[in-house]
mmCIF file of C-alpha atoms in Angstrom:
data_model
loop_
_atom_site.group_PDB
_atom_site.id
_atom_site.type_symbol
_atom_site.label_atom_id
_atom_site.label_comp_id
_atom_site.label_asym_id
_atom_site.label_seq_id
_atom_site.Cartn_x
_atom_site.Cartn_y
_atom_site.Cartn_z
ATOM 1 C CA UNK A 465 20.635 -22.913 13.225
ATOM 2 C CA UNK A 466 19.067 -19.807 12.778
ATOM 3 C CA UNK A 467 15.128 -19.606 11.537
ATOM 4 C CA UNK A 468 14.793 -18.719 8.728
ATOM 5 C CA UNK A 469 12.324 -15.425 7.345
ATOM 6 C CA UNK A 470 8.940 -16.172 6.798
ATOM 7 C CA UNK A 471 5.922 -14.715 6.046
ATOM 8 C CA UNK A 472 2.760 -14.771 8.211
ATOM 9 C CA UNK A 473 -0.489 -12.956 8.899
ATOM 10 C CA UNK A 474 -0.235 -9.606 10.813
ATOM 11 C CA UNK A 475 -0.813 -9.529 14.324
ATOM 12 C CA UNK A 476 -1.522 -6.693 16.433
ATOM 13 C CA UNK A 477 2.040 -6.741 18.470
ATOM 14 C CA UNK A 478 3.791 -5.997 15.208
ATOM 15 C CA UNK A 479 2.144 -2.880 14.934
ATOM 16 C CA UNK A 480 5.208 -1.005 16.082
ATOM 17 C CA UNK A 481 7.594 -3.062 13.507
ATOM 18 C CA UNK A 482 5.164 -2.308 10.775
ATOM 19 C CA UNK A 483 5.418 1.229 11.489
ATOM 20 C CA UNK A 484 9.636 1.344 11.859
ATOM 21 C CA UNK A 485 9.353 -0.741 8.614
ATOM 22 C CA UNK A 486 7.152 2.119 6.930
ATOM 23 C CA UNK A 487 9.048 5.149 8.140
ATOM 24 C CA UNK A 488 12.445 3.354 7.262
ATOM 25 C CA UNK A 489 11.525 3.486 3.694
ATOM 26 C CA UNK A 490 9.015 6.126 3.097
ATOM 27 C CA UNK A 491 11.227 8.335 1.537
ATOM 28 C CA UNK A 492 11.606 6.836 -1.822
ATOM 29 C CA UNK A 493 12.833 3.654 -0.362
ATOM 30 C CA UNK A 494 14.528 5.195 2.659
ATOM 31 C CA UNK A 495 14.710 6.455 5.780
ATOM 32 C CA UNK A 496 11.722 9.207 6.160
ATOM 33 C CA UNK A 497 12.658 10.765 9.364
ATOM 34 C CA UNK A 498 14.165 13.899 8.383
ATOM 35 C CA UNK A 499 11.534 14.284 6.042
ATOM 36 C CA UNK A 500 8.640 13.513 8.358
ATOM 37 C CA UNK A 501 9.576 14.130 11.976
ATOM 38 C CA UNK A 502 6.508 12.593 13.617
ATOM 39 C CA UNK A 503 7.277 8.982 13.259
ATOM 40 C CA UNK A 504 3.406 8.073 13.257
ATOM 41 C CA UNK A 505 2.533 10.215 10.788
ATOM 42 C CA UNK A 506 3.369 8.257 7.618
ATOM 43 C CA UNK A 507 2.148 4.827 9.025
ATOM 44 C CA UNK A 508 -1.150 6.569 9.889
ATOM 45 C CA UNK A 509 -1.406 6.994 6.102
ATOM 46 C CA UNK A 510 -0.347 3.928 4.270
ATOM 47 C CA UNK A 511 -0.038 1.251 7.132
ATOM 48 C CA UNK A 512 -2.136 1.216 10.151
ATOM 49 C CA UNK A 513 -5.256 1.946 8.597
ATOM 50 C CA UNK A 514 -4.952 -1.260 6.543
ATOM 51 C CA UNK A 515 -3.961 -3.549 9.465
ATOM 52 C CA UNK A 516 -7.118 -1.738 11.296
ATOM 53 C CA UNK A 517 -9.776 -2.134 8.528
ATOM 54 C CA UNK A 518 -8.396 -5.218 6.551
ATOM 55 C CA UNK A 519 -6.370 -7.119 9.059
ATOM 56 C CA UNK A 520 -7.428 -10.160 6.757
ATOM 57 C CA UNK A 521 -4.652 -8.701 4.239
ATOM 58 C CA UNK A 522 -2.378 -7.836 6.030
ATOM 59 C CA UNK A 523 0.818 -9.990 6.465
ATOM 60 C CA UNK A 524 4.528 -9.573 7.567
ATOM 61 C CA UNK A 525 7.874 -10.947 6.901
ATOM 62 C CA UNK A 526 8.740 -12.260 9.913
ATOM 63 C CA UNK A 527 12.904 -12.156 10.605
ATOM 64 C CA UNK A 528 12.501 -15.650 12.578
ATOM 65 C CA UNK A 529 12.588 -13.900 15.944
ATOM 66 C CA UNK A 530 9.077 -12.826 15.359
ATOM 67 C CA UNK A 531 9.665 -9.262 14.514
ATOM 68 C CA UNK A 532 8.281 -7.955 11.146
ATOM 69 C CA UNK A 533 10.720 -6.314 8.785
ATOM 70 C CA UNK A 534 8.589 -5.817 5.654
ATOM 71 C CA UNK A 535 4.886 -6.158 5.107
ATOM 72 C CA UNK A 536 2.182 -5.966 3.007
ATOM 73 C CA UNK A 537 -1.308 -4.498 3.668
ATOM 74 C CA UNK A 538 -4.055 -3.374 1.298
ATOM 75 C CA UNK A 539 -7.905 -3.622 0.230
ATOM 76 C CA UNK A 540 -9.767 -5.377 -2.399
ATOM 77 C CA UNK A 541 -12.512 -2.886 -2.647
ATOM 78 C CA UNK A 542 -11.075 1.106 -2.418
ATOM 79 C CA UNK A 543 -14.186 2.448 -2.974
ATOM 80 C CA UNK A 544 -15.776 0.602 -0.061
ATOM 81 C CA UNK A 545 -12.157 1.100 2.048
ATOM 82 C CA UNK A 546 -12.408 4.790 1.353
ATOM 83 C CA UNK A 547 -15.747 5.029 3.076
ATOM 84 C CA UNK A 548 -14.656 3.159 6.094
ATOM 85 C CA UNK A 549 -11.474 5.184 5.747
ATOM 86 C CA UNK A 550 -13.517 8.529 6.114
ATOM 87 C CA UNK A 551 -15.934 7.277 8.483
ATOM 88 C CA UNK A 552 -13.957 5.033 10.822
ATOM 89 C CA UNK A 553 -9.998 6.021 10.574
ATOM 90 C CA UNK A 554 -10.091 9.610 10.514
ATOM 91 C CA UNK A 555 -12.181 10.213 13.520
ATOM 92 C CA UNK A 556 -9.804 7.658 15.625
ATOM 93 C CA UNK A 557 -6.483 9.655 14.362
ATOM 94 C CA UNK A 558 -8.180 13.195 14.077
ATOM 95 C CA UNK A 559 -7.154 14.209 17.504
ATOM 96 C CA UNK A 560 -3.536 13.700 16.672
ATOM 97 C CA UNK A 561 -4.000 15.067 12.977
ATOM 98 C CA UNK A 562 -6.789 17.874 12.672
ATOM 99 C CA UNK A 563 -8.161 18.607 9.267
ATOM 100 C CA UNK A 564 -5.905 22.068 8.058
ATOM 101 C CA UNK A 565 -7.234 24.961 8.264
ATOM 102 C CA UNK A 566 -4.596 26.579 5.989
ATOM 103 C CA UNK A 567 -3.156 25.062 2.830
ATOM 104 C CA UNK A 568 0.022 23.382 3.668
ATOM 105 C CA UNK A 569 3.512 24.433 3.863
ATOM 106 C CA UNK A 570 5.625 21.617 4.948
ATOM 107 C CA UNK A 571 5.704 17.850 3.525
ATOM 108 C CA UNK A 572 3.960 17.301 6.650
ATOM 109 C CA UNK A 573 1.479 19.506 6.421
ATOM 110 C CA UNK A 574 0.895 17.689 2.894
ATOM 111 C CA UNK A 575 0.805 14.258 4.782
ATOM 112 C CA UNK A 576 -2.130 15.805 6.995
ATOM 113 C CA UNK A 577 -3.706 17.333 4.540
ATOM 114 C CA UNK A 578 -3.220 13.770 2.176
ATOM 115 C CA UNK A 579 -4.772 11.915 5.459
ATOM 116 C CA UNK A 580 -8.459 13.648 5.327
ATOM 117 C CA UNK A 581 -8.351 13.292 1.813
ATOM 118 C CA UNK A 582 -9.087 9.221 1.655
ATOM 119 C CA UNK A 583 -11.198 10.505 -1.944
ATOM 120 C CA UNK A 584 -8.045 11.337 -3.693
ATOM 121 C CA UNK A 585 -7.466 7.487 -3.527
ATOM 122 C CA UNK A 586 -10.625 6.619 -6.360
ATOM 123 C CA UNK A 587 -9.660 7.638 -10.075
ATOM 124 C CA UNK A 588 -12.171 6.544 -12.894
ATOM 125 C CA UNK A 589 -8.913 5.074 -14.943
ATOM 126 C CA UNK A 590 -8.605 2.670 -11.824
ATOM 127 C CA UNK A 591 -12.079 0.914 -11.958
ATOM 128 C CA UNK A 592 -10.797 -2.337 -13.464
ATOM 129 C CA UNK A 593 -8.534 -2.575 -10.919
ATOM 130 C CA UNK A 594 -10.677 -2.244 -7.552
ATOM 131 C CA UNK A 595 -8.438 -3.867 -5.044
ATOM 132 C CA UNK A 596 -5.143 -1.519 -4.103
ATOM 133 C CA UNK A 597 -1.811 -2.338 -2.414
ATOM 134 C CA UNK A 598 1.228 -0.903 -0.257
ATOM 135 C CA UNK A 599 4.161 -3.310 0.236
ATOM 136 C CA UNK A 600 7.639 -2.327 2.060
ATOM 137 C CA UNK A 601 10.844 -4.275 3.011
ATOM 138 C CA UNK A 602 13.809 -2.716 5.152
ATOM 139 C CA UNK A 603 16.967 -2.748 3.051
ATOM 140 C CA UNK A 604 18.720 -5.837 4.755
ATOM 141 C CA UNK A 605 15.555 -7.712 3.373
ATOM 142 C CA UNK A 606 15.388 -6.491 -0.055
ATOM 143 C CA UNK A 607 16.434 -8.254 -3.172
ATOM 144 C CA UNK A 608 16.509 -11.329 -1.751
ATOM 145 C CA UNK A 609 13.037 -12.707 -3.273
ATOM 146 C CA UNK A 610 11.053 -11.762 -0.089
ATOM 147 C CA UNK A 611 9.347 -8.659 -1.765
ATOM 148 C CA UNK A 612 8.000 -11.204 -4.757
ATOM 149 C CA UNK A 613 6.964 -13.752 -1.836
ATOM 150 C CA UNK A 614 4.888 -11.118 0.310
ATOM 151 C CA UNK A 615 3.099 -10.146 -3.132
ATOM 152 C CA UNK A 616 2.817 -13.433 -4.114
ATOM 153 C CA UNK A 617 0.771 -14.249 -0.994
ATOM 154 C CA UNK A 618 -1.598 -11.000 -1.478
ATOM 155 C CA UNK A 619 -2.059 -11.866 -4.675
ATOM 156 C CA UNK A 620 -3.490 -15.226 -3.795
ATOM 157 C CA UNK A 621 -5.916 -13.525 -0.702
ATOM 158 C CA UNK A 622 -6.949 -11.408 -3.212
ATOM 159 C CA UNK A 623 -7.672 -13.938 -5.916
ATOM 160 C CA UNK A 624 -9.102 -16.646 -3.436
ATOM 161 C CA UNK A 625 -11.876 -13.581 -2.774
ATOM 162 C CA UNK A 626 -12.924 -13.358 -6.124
ATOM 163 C CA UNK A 627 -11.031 -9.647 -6.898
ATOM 164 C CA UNK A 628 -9.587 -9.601 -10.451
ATOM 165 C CA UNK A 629 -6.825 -7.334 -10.168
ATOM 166 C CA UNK A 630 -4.812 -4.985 -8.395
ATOM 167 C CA UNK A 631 -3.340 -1.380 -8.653
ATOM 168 C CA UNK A 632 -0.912 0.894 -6.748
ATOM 169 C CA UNK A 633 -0.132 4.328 -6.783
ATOM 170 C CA UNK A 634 4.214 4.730 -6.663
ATOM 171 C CA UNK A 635 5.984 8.023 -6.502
ATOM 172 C CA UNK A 636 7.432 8.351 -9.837
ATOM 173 C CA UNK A 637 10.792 9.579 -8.898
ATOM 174 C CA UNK A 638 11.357 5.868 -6.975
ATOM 175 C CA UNK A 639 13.336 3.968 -9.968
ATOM 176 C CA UNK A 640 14.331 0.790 -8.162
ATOM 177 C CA UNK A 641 10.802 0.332 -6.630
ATOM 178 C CA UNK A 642 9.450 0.820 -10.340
ATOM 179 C CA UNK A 643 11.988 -1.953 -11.588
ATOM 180 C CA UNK A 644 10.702 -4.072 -9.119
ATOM 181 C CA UNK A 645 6.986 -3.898 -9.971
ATOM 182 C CA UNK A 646 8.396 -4.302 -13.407
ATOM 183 C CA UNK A 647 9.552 -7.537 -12.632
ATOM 184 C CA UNK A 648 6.417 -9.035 -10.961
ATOM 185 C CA UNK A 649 4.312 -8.116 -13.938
ATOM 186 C CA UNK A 650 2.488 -4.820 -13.423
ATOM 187 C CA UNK A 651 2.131 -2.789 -16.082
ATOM 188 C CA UNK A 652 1.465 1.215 -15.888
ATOM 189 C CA UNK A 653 -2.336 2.858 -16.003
ATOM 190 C CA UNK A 654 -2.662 5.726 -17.922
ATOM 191 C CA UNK A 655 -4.166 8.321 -15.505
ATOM 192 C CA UNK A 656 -5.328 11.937 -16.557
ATOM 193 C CA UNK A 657 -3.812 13.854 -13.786
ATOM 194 C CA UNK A 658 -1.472 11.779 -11.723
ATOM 195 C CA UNK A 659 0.625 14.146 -9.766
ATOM 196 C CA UNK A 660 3.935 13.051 -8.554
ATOM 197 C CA UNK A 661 2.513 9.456 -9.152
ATOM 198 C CA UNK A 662 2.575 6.575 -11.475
ATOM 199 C CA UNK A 663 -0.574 4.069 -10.948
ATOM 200 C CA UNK A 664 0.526 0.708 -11.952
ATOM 201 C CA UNK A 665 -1.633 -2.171 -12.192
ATOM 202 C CA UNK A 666 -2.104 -6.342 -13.093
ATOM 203 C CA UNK A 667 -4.269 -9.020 -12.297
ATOM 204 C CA UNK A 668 -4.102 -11.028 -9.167
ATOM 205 C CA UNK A 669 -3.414 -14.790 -10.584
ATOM 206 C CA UNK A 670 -0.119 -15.440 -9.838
ATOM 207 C CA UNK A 671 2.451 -16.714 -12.135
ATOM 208 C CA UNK A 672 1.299 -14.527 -14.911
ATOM 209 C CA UNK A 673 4.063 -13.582 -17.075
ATOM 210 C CA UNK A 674 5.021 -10.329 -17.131
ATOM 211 C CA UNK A 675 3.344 -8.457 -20.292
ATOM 212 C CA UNK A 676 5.877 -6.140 -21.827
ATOM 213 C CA UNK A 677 3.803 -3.013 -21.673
ATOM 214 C CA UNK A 678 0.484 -4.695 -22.704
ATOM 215 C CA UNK A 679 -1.982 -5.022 -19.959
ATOM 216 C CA UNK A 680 -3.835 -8.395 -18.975
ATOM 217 C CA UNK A 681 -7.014 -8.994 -20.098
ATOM 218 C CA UNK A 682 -9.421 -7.549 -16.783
ATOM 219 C CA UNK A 683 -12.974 -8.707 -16.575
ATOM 220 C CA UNK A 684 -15.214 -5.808 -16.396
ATOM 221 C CA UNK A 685 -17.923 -5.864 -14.236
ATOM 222 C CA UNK A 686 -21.525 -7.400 -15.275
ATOM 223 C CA UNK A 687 -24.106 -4.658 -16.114
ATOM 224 C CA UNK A 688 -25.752 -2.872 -14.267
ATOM 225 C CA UNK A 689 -23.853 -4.823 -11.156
ATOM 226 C CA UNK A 690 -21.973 -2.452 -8.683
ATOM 227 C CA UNK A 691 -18.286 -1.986 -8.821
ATOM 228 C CA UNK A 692 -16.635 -5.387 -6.939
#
């Protein structure tokens, strides 16, 4: 009998898996490379950083063999990631990825130029929602409930640490992966200037029902405390 899929914590020797599992769908659910030719270049961004800085969020769908063919990897504080971002990832990845000099020309120029931006990732509209998220399955994985499992199980860290909700930033233009955050109960965040983005948020209890366009109910923070 075959094992079976199964999701586990992230361990350093997937970091190779978790990168082919990013570049495979980077480019609105698929395969990134003719986009982005540098195959490290897009898990730099929205992977490896998180399995650096929060390994304790980070987990993996593991195939049965022990390879990982989707993950998911995030924070529950962005405003204290982004600092560690700037001050800790950048200067490890800098020598591979120097700051431009000129503004960018090529989508991976606007990677580079993305990656010693860590900033662009805190929005005012966002500060009910302080934790932040990046999930991706390869396609033989998909729609076959493993997407709502690997959530599921953030969901849970994230709750068990006292964080009240969650938000993500999705490239608008990416209709199934909209449907699917749809489905799990997130509901969109109005933000002033979102680019080619749509920020989507919820709260991190699981089981919630969906909400239909209306928003749970997020606990605001005590005054005069800092942001969670």
């Amino acid at each position: 009998m075959n094992p079976l899929p199964a999701i586990r914590a992230y361990r350093p020797a997937d970091r190779a898996a978790v990168a082919d599992v990013c570049v495979s769908t980077a480019d609105l659910g698929g395969d990134s490379r003719a986009l982005y030719p540098d195959e490290e270049l897009m898990p730099t961004l929205f992977a490896a950083p998180y399995c650096h800085l929060e390994p304790d969020l980070a987990f993996v769908l593991d195939d049965g063999s022990g390879r990982a063919v989707g993950y998911v990897v995030g924070t529950g504080d962005t405003a204290e990631f982004v600092e560690r971002f700037r001050d800790t990832w950048i200067p490890r990845v800098a020598h591979r990825y120097p700051a431009p000099a000129t503004p960018p020309r090529t989508p991976s120029e606007e990677m580079v130029e993305l990656l010693h931006a860590p900033e662009r990732m805190i929005l005012p509209e966002l500060d009910g929602y302080p934790a932040h998220l990046h999930i991706d399955l390869l396609p033989d994985f998909q729609r076959r409930g493993h997407g709502r499992a690997l959530m599921n199980t953030f969901l849970t860290a994230l709750h068990d640490r006292g964080v009240p909700a969650v938000h993500l930033g999705m490239v608008t233009a990416n209709r199934p992966a909209r449907a699917f955050y749809d489905r799990l109960g997130f509901h969109e965040i109005p933000v002033g200037d979102p680019g080619p983005l749509t920020y989507l948020g919820r709260s991190t209890v699981v089981g919630e029902p969906a909400y239909a366009g209306r928003p749970p109910t997020v606990p605001a923070p005590a005054p005069g405390n800092p942001r969670p």
